[in-house]
Protein backbone atom coordinates (compact mmCIF):
# COMPACT_ATOMS: atom_id res chain seq x y z
CA UNK A 1 0.00 0.00 0.00
CA UNK A 2 1.54 3.32 -1.04
CA UNK A 3 1.71 6.26 1.32
CA UNK A 4 -0.68 8.31 -0.84
CA UNK A 5 -3.31 5.60 -0.37
CA UNK A 6 -3.27 5.85 3.41
CA UNK A 7 -6.07 8.43 3.19
CA UNK A 8 -5.03 10.33 6.29
CA UNK A 9 -6.23 13.86 7.00
CA UNK A 10 -3.77 16.76 7.06
CA UNK A 11 -3.10 16.62 10.80
CA UNK A 12 -3.28 12.82 10.95
CA UNK A 13 -0.60 12.66 8.27
CA UNK A 14 1.85 14.12 10.78
CA UNK A 15 1.70 10.72 12.52
CA UNK A 16 4.07 9.55 9.78
CA UNK A 17 6.75 11.87 11.17
CA UNK A 18 7.37 10.14 14.54
CA UNK A 19 6.65 6.77 12.92
CA UNK A 20 9.40 7.29 10.33
CA UNK A 21 11.89 8.55 12.90
CA UNK A 22 11.28 5.73 15.33
CA UNK A 23 11.63 3.23 12.50
CA UNK A 24 14.92 4.58 11.20
CA UNK A 25 16.27 4.89 14.74
CA UNK A 26 15.33 1.27 15.45
CA UNK A 27 17.40 0.13 12.48
CA UNK A 28 20.59 1.75 13.78
CA UNK A 29 23.36 -0.36 15.32
CA UNK A 30 22.80 1.20 18.75
CA UNK A 31 19.20 2.45 18.75
CA UNK A 32 18.10 4.75 21.55
CA UNK A 33 14.51 3.68 20.89
CA UNK A 34 13.44 0.23 19.74
CA UNK A 35 10.15 0.14 17.86
CA UNK A 36 9.86 -2.99 15.73
CA UNK A 37 6.24 -2.17 14.92
CA UNK A 38 7.28 1.15 13.35
CA UNK A 39 9.76 -0.71 11.15
CA UNK A 40 7.07 -3.21 10.18
CA UNK A 41 4.57 -0.46 9.32
CA UNK A 42 7.06 1.47 7.22
CA UNK A 43 7.89 -1.65 5.24
CA UNK A 44 4.35 -3.01 4.84
CA UNK A 45 2.86 0.34 3.81
CA UNK A 46 5.89 1.20 1.66
CA UNK A 47 6.23 4.64 3.24
CA UNK A 48 9.01 6.86 1.91
CA UNK A 49 10.64 8.15 5.12
CA UNK A 50 13.06 10.70 3.64
CA UNK A 51 10.73 13.73 3.84
CA UNK A 52 9.70 12.84 7.40
CA UNK A 53 13.09 11.83 8.79
CA UNK A 54 15.21 15.00 8.93
CA UNK A 55 18.13 15.50 11.33
CA UNK A 56 16.64 18.07 13.70
CA UNK A 57 13.23 16.43 13.82
CA UNK A 58 14.81 13.01 14.29
CA UNK A 59 16.72 14.07 17.39
CA UNK A 60 13.67 15.84 18.84
CA UNK A 61 11.36 12.89 18.16
CA UNK A 62 13.73 10.41 19.79
CA UNK A 63 14.11 12.63 22.85
CA UNK A 64 10.34 13.11 22.99
CA UNK A 65 9.72 9.37 22.71
CA UNK A 66 12.13 8.58 25.54
CA UNK A 67 10.66 11.27 27.81
CA UNK A 68 7.06 10.24 27.17
CA UNK A 69 7.88 6.54 27.62
CA UNK A 70 9.64 7.28 30.90
CA UNK A 71 6.77 9.45 32.15
CA UNK A 72 4.24 6.73 31.36
CA UNK A 73 6.41 4.03 32.96
CA UNK A 74 6.78 6.17 36.08
CA UNK A 75 3.02 6.57 36.33
CA UNK A 76 2.41 2.85 35.79
CA UNK A 77 4.95 2.01 38.47
CA UNK A 78 2.82 3.99 40.94
CA UNK A 79 -0.48 2.72 39.56
CA UNK A 80 0.08 -0.81 38.12
CA UNK A 81 -3.59 -1.21 37.18
CA UNK A 82 -3.87 2.18 35.48
CA UNK A 83 -6.28 2.98 32.67
CA UNK A 84 -4.22 4.71 29.97
CA UNK A 85 -5.86 6.74 27.22
CA UNK A 86 -3.60 7.70 24.30
CA UNK A 87 -5.46 10.49 22.47
CA UNK A 88 -4.39 11.38 18.95
CA UNK A 89 -2.51 8.09 18.93
CA UNK A 90 -1.79 7.97 15.19
CA UNK A 91 0.33 4.89 14.52
CA UNK A 92 2.04 4.90 17.90
CA UNK A 93 2.93 1.62 19.63
CA UNK A 94 3.79 2.98 23.07
CA UNK A 95 1.75 0.26 24.78
CA UNK A 96 4.29 -2.38 23.72
CA UNK A 97 7.14 -0.36 25.20
CA UNK A 98 5.55 0.33 28.59
CA UNK A 99 3.14 -2.56 29.24
CA UNK A 100 3.44 -4.18 32.67
CA UNK A 101 0.92 -6.94 32.01
CA UNK A 102 -1.88 -5.28 34.00
CA UNK A 103 -2.74 -1.88 32.54
CA UNK A 104 -5.78 -1.22 30.39
CA UNK A 105 -4.96 0.85 27.29
CA UNK A 106 -7.07 2.76 24.77
CA UNK A 107 -5.71 4.23 21.54
CA UNK A 108 -7.99 7.08 20.44
CA UNK A 109 -7.98 8.93 17.11
CA UNK A 110 -10.23 10.08 14.29
CA UNK A 111 -11.88 7.51 12.06
CA UNK A 112 -9.38 7.74 9.18
CA UNK A 113 -6.44 7.13 11.51
CA UNK A 114 -8.16 4.24 13.26
CA UNK A 115 -9.09 2.73 9.89
CA UNK A 116 -5.41 2.64 8.92
CA UNK A 117 -4.36 1.56 12.39
CA UNK A 118 -6.81 -1.35 12.33
CA UNK A 119 -4.97 -2.82 9.34
CA UNK A 120 -1.85 -3.14 11.47
CA UNK A 121 -2.86 -3.49 15.12
CA UNK A 122 -5.39 -5.78 16.79
CA UNK A 123 -7.64 -5.21 19.76
CA UNK A 124 -6.94 -7.36 22.80
CA UNK A 125 -8.48 -7.67 26.26
CA UNK A 126 -6.23 -4.91 27.56
CA UNK A 127 -5.50 -2.84 24.47
CA UNK A 128 -8.26 -1.39 22.33
CA UNK A 129 -8.62 1.07 19.45
CA UNK A 130 -11.46 3.54 19.46
CA UNK A 131 -12.50 6.17 16.92
CA UNK A 132 -13.30 9.42 18.66
CA UNK A 133 -12.98 13.19 18.39
CA UNK A 134 -11.19 14.84 21.32
CA UNK A 135 -13.53 17.83 20.94
CA UNK A 136 -16.44 15.54 21.80
CA UNK A 137 -17.20 13.17 24.68
CA UNK A 138 -19.40 10.51 23.11
CA UNK A 139 -16.48 8.07 22.98
CA UNK A 140 -16.01 8.33 26.75
CA UNK A 141 -18.95 5.93 27.20
CA UNK A 142 -16.99 3.14 25.50
CA UNK A 143 -14.07 3.28 27.90
CA UNK A 144 -15.15 2.61 31.46
CA UNK A 145 -16.54 -0.82 32.21
CA UNK A 146 -18.03 -1.76 35.57
CA UNK A 147 -14.67 -3.00 36.80
CA UNK A 148 -12.66 -0.02 35.57
CA UNK A 149 -14.04 2.80 37.70
CA UNK A 150 -11.39 2.29 40.39
CA UNK A 151 -8.47 2.46 37.95
CA UNK A 152 -6.31 5.56 38.06
CA UNK A 153 -6.58 7.44 34.74
CA UNK A 154 -3.63 8.58 32.63
CA UNK A 155 -4.20 10.60 29.46
CA UNK A 156 -1.32 10.82 26.98
CA UNK A 157 -1.30 13.59 24.36
CA UNK A 158 1.83 13.58 22.22
CA UNK A 159 1.94 15.88 19.18
CA UNK A 160 -1.70 16.93 19.48
CA UNK A 161 -2.61 20.18 21.25
CA UNK A 162 -0.53 22.46 19.04
CA UNK A 163 -2.79 21.71 16.08
CA UNK A 164 -5.84 23.22 17.79
CA UNK A 165 -6.94 26.78 18.55
CA UNK A 166 -6.88 28.19 22.08
CA UNK A 167 -10.65 27.72 22.30
CA UNK A 168 -10.36 24.11 21.17
CA UNK A 169 -7.51 23.52 23.62
CA UNK A 170 -9.83 24.63 26.40
CA UNK A 171 -12.58 22.31 25.19
CA UNK A 172 -10.19 19.34 25.01
CA UNK A 173 -8.98 19.99 28.55
CA UNK A 174 -12.57 20.21 29.80
CA UNK A 175 -13.34 16.91 28.11
CA UNK A 176 -10.27 15.25 29.63
CA UNK A 177 -11.23 16.37 33.13
CA UNK A 178 -14.73 15.01 32.56
CA UNK A 179 -13.33 11.51 32.02
CA UNK A 180 -12.88 10.81 35.73
CA UNK A 181 -12.88 12.60 39.10
CA UNK A 182 -9.09 12.37 39.27
CA UNK A 183 -6.37 11.73 36.73
CA UNK A 184 -3.08 12.71 35.15
CA UNK A 185 -2.32 14.28 31.78
CA UNK A 186 1.07 13.93 30.07
CA UNK A 187 1.15 16.35 27.16
CA UNK A 188 3.46 17.93 24.61
CA UNK A 189 3.52 21.73 24.49
CA UNK A 190 4.84 24.04 21.76
CA UNK A 191 5.94 27.65 22.07
CA UNK A 192 4.14 30.48 20.20
CA UNK A 193 7.40 31.37 18.45
CA UNK A 194 7.41 27.95 16.78
CA UNK A 195 3.83 28.03 15.49
CA UNK A 196 5.04 28.48 11.94
CA UNK A 197 5.04 25.28 9.93
CA UNK A 198 7.94 26.54 7.79
CA UNK A 199 10.21 26.45 10.86
CA UNK A 200 9.78 22.68 11.12
CA UNK A 201 11.78 20.62 8.64
CA UNK A 202 9.15 17.87 8.42
CA UNK A 203 5.78 19.42 9.30
CA UNK A 204 6.29 21.80 6.37
CA UNK A 205 6.21 18.72 4.12
CA UNK A 206 2.56 18.15 5.11
CA UNK A 207 -0.57 20.28 4.84
CA UNK A 208 -1.05 20.43 8.60
CA UNK A 209 -1.49 23.81 10.28
CA UNK A 210 -0.61 24.77 13.83
CA UNK A 211 -3.16 26.43 16.07
CA UNK A 212 -2.05 27.77 19.45
CA UNK A 213 1.18 27.64 21.45
CA UNK A 214 2.10 28.23 25.08
CA UNK A 215 5.07 29.74 26.88
CA UNK A 216 4.20 27.97 30.12
CA UNK A 217 2.06 25.08 31.29
CA UNK A 218 0.35 27.51 33.62
CA UNK A 219 -1.61 28.70 30.58
CA UNK A 220 -3.37 25.33 30.61
CA UNK A 221 -4.28 25.93 34.25
CA UNK A 222 -5.92 29.19 33.21
CA UNK A 223 -7.94 27.37 30.55
CA UNK A 224 -8.97 24.58 32.93
CA UNK A 225 -8.56 25.60 36.63
CA UNK A 226 -9.19 22.05 37.84
CA UNK A 227 -5.85 21.04 36.31
CA UNK A 228 -2.64 21.69 38.23
CA UNK A 229 0.81 21.73 36.66
CA UNK A 230 3.12 19.17 38.25
CA UNK A 231 6.19 19.47 36.01
CA UNK A 232 7.35 20.89 32.69
CA UNK A 233 10.61 19.97 30.95
CA UNK A 234 12.17 20.80 27.60
CA UNK A 235 12.99 18.00 25.19
CA UNK A 236 16.47 19.53 25.19
CA UNK A 237 16.95 18.06 28.67
CA UNK A 238 16.94 14.56 27.20
CA UNK A 239 18.88 15.60 24.11
CA UNK A 240 21.71 16.85 26.33
CA UNK A 241 22.13 13.26 27.58
CA UNK A 242 22.48 11.76 24.12
CA UNK A 243 24.87 11.85 21.17
CA UNK A 244 27.12 14.80 20.35
CA UNK A 245 24.83 15.80 17.50
CA UNK A 246 21.78 15.59 19.73
CA UNK A 247 23.51 17.65 22.45
CA UNK A 248 24.39 20.38 19.96
CA UNK A 249 20.83 20.55 18.61
CA UNK A 250 19.43 20.43 22.13
CA UNK A 251 21.65 23.27 23.29
CA UNK A 252 20.83 25.49 20.32
CA UNK A 253 17.09 24.82 20.63
CA UNK A 254 16.93 25.03 24.43
CA UNK A 255 14.77 28.18 24.49
CA UNK A 256 12.45 27.20 21.65
CA UNK A 257 12.15 23.42 21.94
CA UNK A 258 8.89 21.67 22.73
CA UNK A 259 8.25 20.47 26.27
CA UNK A 260 6.66 17.57 28.08
CA UNK A 261 4.31 18.67 30.85
CA UNK A 262 2.47 16.70 33.51
CA UNK A 263 -0.84 17.86 34.99
CA UNK A 264 -3.12 16.38 37.62
CA UNK A 265 -6.76 17.00 38.36
Coordinates of C-alpha atoms in Angstrom, one line a residue:
X1 CA 0.0 0.0 0.0
X2 CA 1.5 3.3 -1.0
X3 CA 1.7 6.3 1.3
X4 CA -0.7 8.3 -0.8
X5 CA -3.3 5.6 -0.4
X6 CA -3.3 5.8 3.4
X7 CA -6.1 8.4 3.2
X8 CA -5.0 10.3 6.3
X9 CA -6.2 13.9 7.0
X10 CA -3.8 16.8 7.1
X11 CA -3.1 16.6 10.8
X12 CA -3.3 12.8 11.0
X13 CA -0.6 12.7 8.3
X14 CA 1.8 14.1 10.8
X15 CA 1.7 10.7 12.5
X16 CA 4.1 9.5 9.8
X17 CA 6.8 11.9 11.2
X18 CA 7.4 10.1 14.5
X19 CA 6.6 6.8 12.9
X20 CA 9.4 7.3 10.3
X21 CA 11.9 8.5 12.9
X22 CA 11.3 5.7 15.3
X23 CA 11.6 3.2 12.5
X24 CA 14.9 4.6 11.2
X25 CA 16.3 4.9 14.7
X26 CA 15.3 1.3 15.5
X27 CA 17.4 0.1 12.5
X28 CA 20.6 1.8 13.8
X29 CA 23.4 -0.4 15.3
X30 CA 22.8 1.2 18.7
X31 CA 19.2 2.4 18.8
X32 CA 18.1 4.7 21.6
X33 CA 14.5 3.7 20.9
X34 CA 13.4 0.2 19.7
X35 CA 10.2 0.1 17.9
X36 CA 9.9 -3.0 15.7
X37 CA 6.2 -2.2 14.9
X38 CA 7.3 1.2 13.4
X39 CA 9.8 -0.7 11.1
X40 CA 7.1 -3.2 10.2
X41 CA 4.6 -0.5 9.3
X42 CA 7.1 1.5 7.2
X43 CA 7.9 -1.6 5.2
X44 CA 4.4 -3.0 4.8
X45 CA 2.9 0.3 3.8
X46 CA 5.9 1.2 1.7
X47 CA 6.2 4.6 3.2
X48 CA 9.0 6.9 1.9
X49 CA 10.6 8.2 5.1
X50 CA 13.1 10.7 3.6
X51 CA 10.7 13.7 3.8
X52 CA 9.7 12.8 7.4
X53 CA 13.1 11.8 8.8
X54 CA 15.2 15.0 8.9
X55 CA 18.1 15.5 11.3
X56 CA 16.6 18.1 13.7
X57 CA 13.2 16.4 13.8
X58 CA 14.8 13.0 14.3
X59 CA 16.7 14.1 17.4
X60 CA 13.7 15.8 18.8
X61 CA 11.4 12.9 18.2
X62 CA 13.7 10.4 19.8
X63 CA 14.1 12.6 22.9
X64 CA 10.3 13.1 23.0
X65 CA 9.7 9.4 22.7
X66 CA 12.1 8.6 25.5
X67 CA 10.7 11.3 27.8
X68 CA 7.1 10.2 27.2
X69 CA 7.9 6.5 27.6
X70 CA 9.6 7.3 30.9
X71 CA 6.8 9.4 32.1
X72 CA 4.2 6.7 31.4
X73 CA 6.4 4.0 33.0
X74 CA 6.8 6.2 36.1
X75 CA 3.0 6.6 36.3
X76 CA 2.4 2.9 35.8
X77 CA 4.9 2.0 38.5
X78 CA 2.8 4.0 40.9
X79 CA -0.5 2.7 39.6
X80 CA 0.1 -0.8 38.1
X81 CA -3.6 -1.2 37.2
X82 CA -3.9 2.2 35.5
X83 CA -6.3 3.0 32.7
X84 CA -4.2 4.7 30.0
X85 CA -5.9 6.7 27.2
X86 CA -3.6 7.7 24.3
X87 CA -5.5 10.5 22.5
X88 CA -4.4 11.4 19.0
X89 CA -2.5 8.1 18.9
X90 CA -1.8 8.0 15.2
X91 CA 0.3 4.9 14.5
X92 CA 2.0 4.9 17.9
X93 CA 2.9 1.6 19.6
X94 CA 3.8 3.0 23.1
X95 CA 1.8 0.3 24.8
X96 CA 4.3 -2.4 23.7
X97 CA 7.1 -0.4 25.2
X98 CA 5.6 0.3 28.6
X99 CA 3.1 -2.6 29.2
X100 CA 3.4 -4.2 32.7
X101 CA 0.9 -6.9 32.0
X102 CA -1.9 -5.3 34.0
X103 CA -2.7 -1.9 32.5
X104 CA -5.8 -1.2 30.4
X105 CA -5.0 0.9 27.3
X106 CA -7.1 2.8 24.8
X107 CA -5.7 4.2 21.5
X108 CA -8.0 7.1 20.4
X109 CA -8.0 8.9 17.1
X110 CA -10.2 10.1 14.3
X111 CA -11.9 7.5 12.1
X112 CA -9.4 7.7 9.2
X113 CA -6.4 7.1 11.5
X114 CA -8.2 4.2 13.3
X115 CA -9.1 2.7 9.9
X116 CA -5.4 2.6 8.9
X117 CA -4.4 1.6 12.4
X118 CA -6.8 -1.3 12.3
X119 CA -5.0 -2.8 9.3
X120 CA -1.8 -3.1 11.5
X121 CA -2.9 -3.5 15.1
X122 CA -5.4 -5.8 16.8
X123 CA -7.6 -5.2 19.8
X124 CA -6.9 -7.4 22.8
X125 CA -8.5 -7.7 26.3
X126 CA -6.2 -4.9 27.6
X127 CA -5.5 -2.8 24.5
X128 CA -8.3 -1.4 22.3
X129 CA -8.6 1.1 19.5
X130 CA -11.5 3.5 19.5
X131 CA -12.5 6.2 16.9
X132 CA -13.3 9.4 18.7
X133 CA -13.0 13.2 18.4
X134 CA -11.2 14.8 21.3
X135 CA -13.5 17.8 20.9
X136 CA -16.4 15.5 21.8
X137 CA -17.2 13.2 24.7
X138 CA -19.4 10.5 23.1
X139 CA -16.5 8.1 23.0
X140 CA -16.0 8.3 26.8
X141 CA -19.0 5.9 27.2
X142 CA -17.0 3.1 25.5
X143 CA -14.1 3.3 27.9
X144 CA -15.2 2.6 31.5
X145 CA -16.5 -0.8 32.2
X146 CA -18.0 -1.8 35.6
X147 CA -14.7 -3.0 36.8
X148 CA -12.7 0.0 35.6
X149 CA -14.0 2.8 37.7
X150 CA -11.4 2.3 40.4
X151 CA -8.5 2.5 37.9
X152 CA -6.3 5.6 38.1
X153 CA -6.6 7.4 34.7
X154 CA -3.6 8.6 32.6
X155 CA -4.2 10.6 29.5
X156 CA -1.3 10.8 27.0
X157 CA -1.3 13.6 24.4
X158 CA 1.8 13.6 22.2
X159 CA 1.9 15.9 19.2
X160 CA -1.7 16.9 19.5
X161 CA -2.6 20.2 21.3
X162 CA -0.5 22.5 19.0
X163 CA -2.8 21.7 16.1
X164 CA -5.8 23.2 17.8
X165 CA -6.9 26.8 18.6
X166 CA -6.9 28.2 22.1
X167 CA -10.6 27.7 22.3
X168 CA -10.4 24.1 21.2
X169 CA -7.5 23.5 23.6
X170 CA -9.8 24.6 26.4
X171 CA -12.6 22.3 25.2
X172 CA -10.2 19.3 25.0
X173 CA -9.0 20.0 28.6
X174 CA -12.6 20.2 29.8
X175 CA -13.3 16.9 28.1
X176 CA -10.3 15.3 29.6
X177 CA -11.2 16.4 33.1
X178 CA -14.7 15.0 32.6
X179 CA -13.3 11.5 32.0
X180 CA -12.9 10.8 35.7
X181 CA -12.9 12.6 39.1
X182 CA -9.1 12.4 39.3
X183 CA -6.4 11.7 36.7
X184 CA -3.1 12.7 35.2
X185 CA -2.3 14.3 31.8
X186 CA 1.1 13.9 30.1
X187 CA 1.2 16.4 27.2
X188 CA 3.5 17.9 24.6
X189 CA 3.5 21.7 24.5
X190 CA 4.8 24.0 21.8
X191 CA 5.9 27.7 22.1
X192 CA 4.1 30.5 20.2
X193 CA 7.4 31.4 18.4
X194 CA 7.4 27.9 16.8
X195 CA 3.8 28.0 15.5
X196 CA 5.0 28.5 11.9
X197 CA 5.0 25.3 9.9
X198 CA 7.9 26.5 7.8
X199 CA 10.2 26.4 10.9
X200 CA 9.8 22.7 11.1
X201 CA 11.8 20.6 8.6
X202 CA 9.1 17.9 8.4
X203 CA 5.8 19.4 9.3
X204 CA 6.3 21.8 6.4
X205 CA 6.2 18.7 4.1
X206 CA 2.6 18.2 5.1
X207 CA -0.6 20.3 4.8
X208 CA -1.0 20.4 8.6
X209 CA -1.5 23.8 10.3
X210 CA -0.6 24.8 13.8
X211 CA -3.2 26.4 16.1
X212 CA -2.1 27.8 19.5
X213 CA 1.2 27.6 21.4
X214 CA 2.1 28.2 25.1
X215 CA 5.1 29.7 26.9
X216 CA 4.2 28.0 30.1
X217 CA 2.1 25.1 31.3
X218 CA 0.3 27.5 33.6
X219 CA -1.6 28.7 30.6
X220 CA -3.4 25.3 30.6
X221 CA -4.3 25.9 34.2
X222 CA -5.9 29.2 33.2
X223 CA -7.9 27.4 30.6
X224 CA -9.0 24.6 32.9
X225 CA -8.6 25.6 36.6
X226 CA -9.2 22.0 37.8
X227 CA -5.8 21.0 36.3
X228 CA -2.6 21.7 38.2
X229 CA 0.8 21.7 36.7
X230 CA 3.1 19.2 38.2
X231 CA 6.2 19.5 36.0
X232 CA 7.3 20.9 32.7
X233 CA 10.6 20.0 30.9
X234 CA 12.2 20.8 27.6
X235 CA 13.0 18.0 25.2
X236 CA 16.5 19.5 25.2
X237 CA 17.0 18.1 28.7
X238 CA 16.9 14.6 27.2
X239 CA 18.9 15.6 24.1
X240 CA 21.7 16.8 26.3
X241 CA 22.1 13.3 27.6
X242 CA 22.5 11.8 24.1
X243 CA 24.9 11.9 21.2
X244 CA 27.1 14.8 20.3
X245 CA 24.8 15.8 17.5
X246 CA 21.8 15.6 19.7
X247 CA 23.5 17.7 22.4
X248 CA 24.4 20.4 20.0
X249 CA 20.8 20.6 18.6
X250 CA 19.4 20.4 22.1
X251 CA 21.6 23.3 23.3
X252 CA 20.8 25.5 20.3
X253 CA 17.1 24.8 20.6
X254 CA 16.9 25.0 24.4
X255 CA 14.8 28.2 24.5
X256 CA 12.4 27.2 21.7
X257 CA 12.2 23.4 21.9
X258 CA 8.9 21.7 22.7
X259 CA 8.3 20.5 26.3
X260 CA 6.7 17.6 28.1
X261 CA 4.3 18.7 30.9
X262 CA 2.5 16.7 33.5
X263 CA -0.8 17.9 35.0
X264 CA -3.1 16.4 37.6
X265 CA -6.8 17.0 38.4

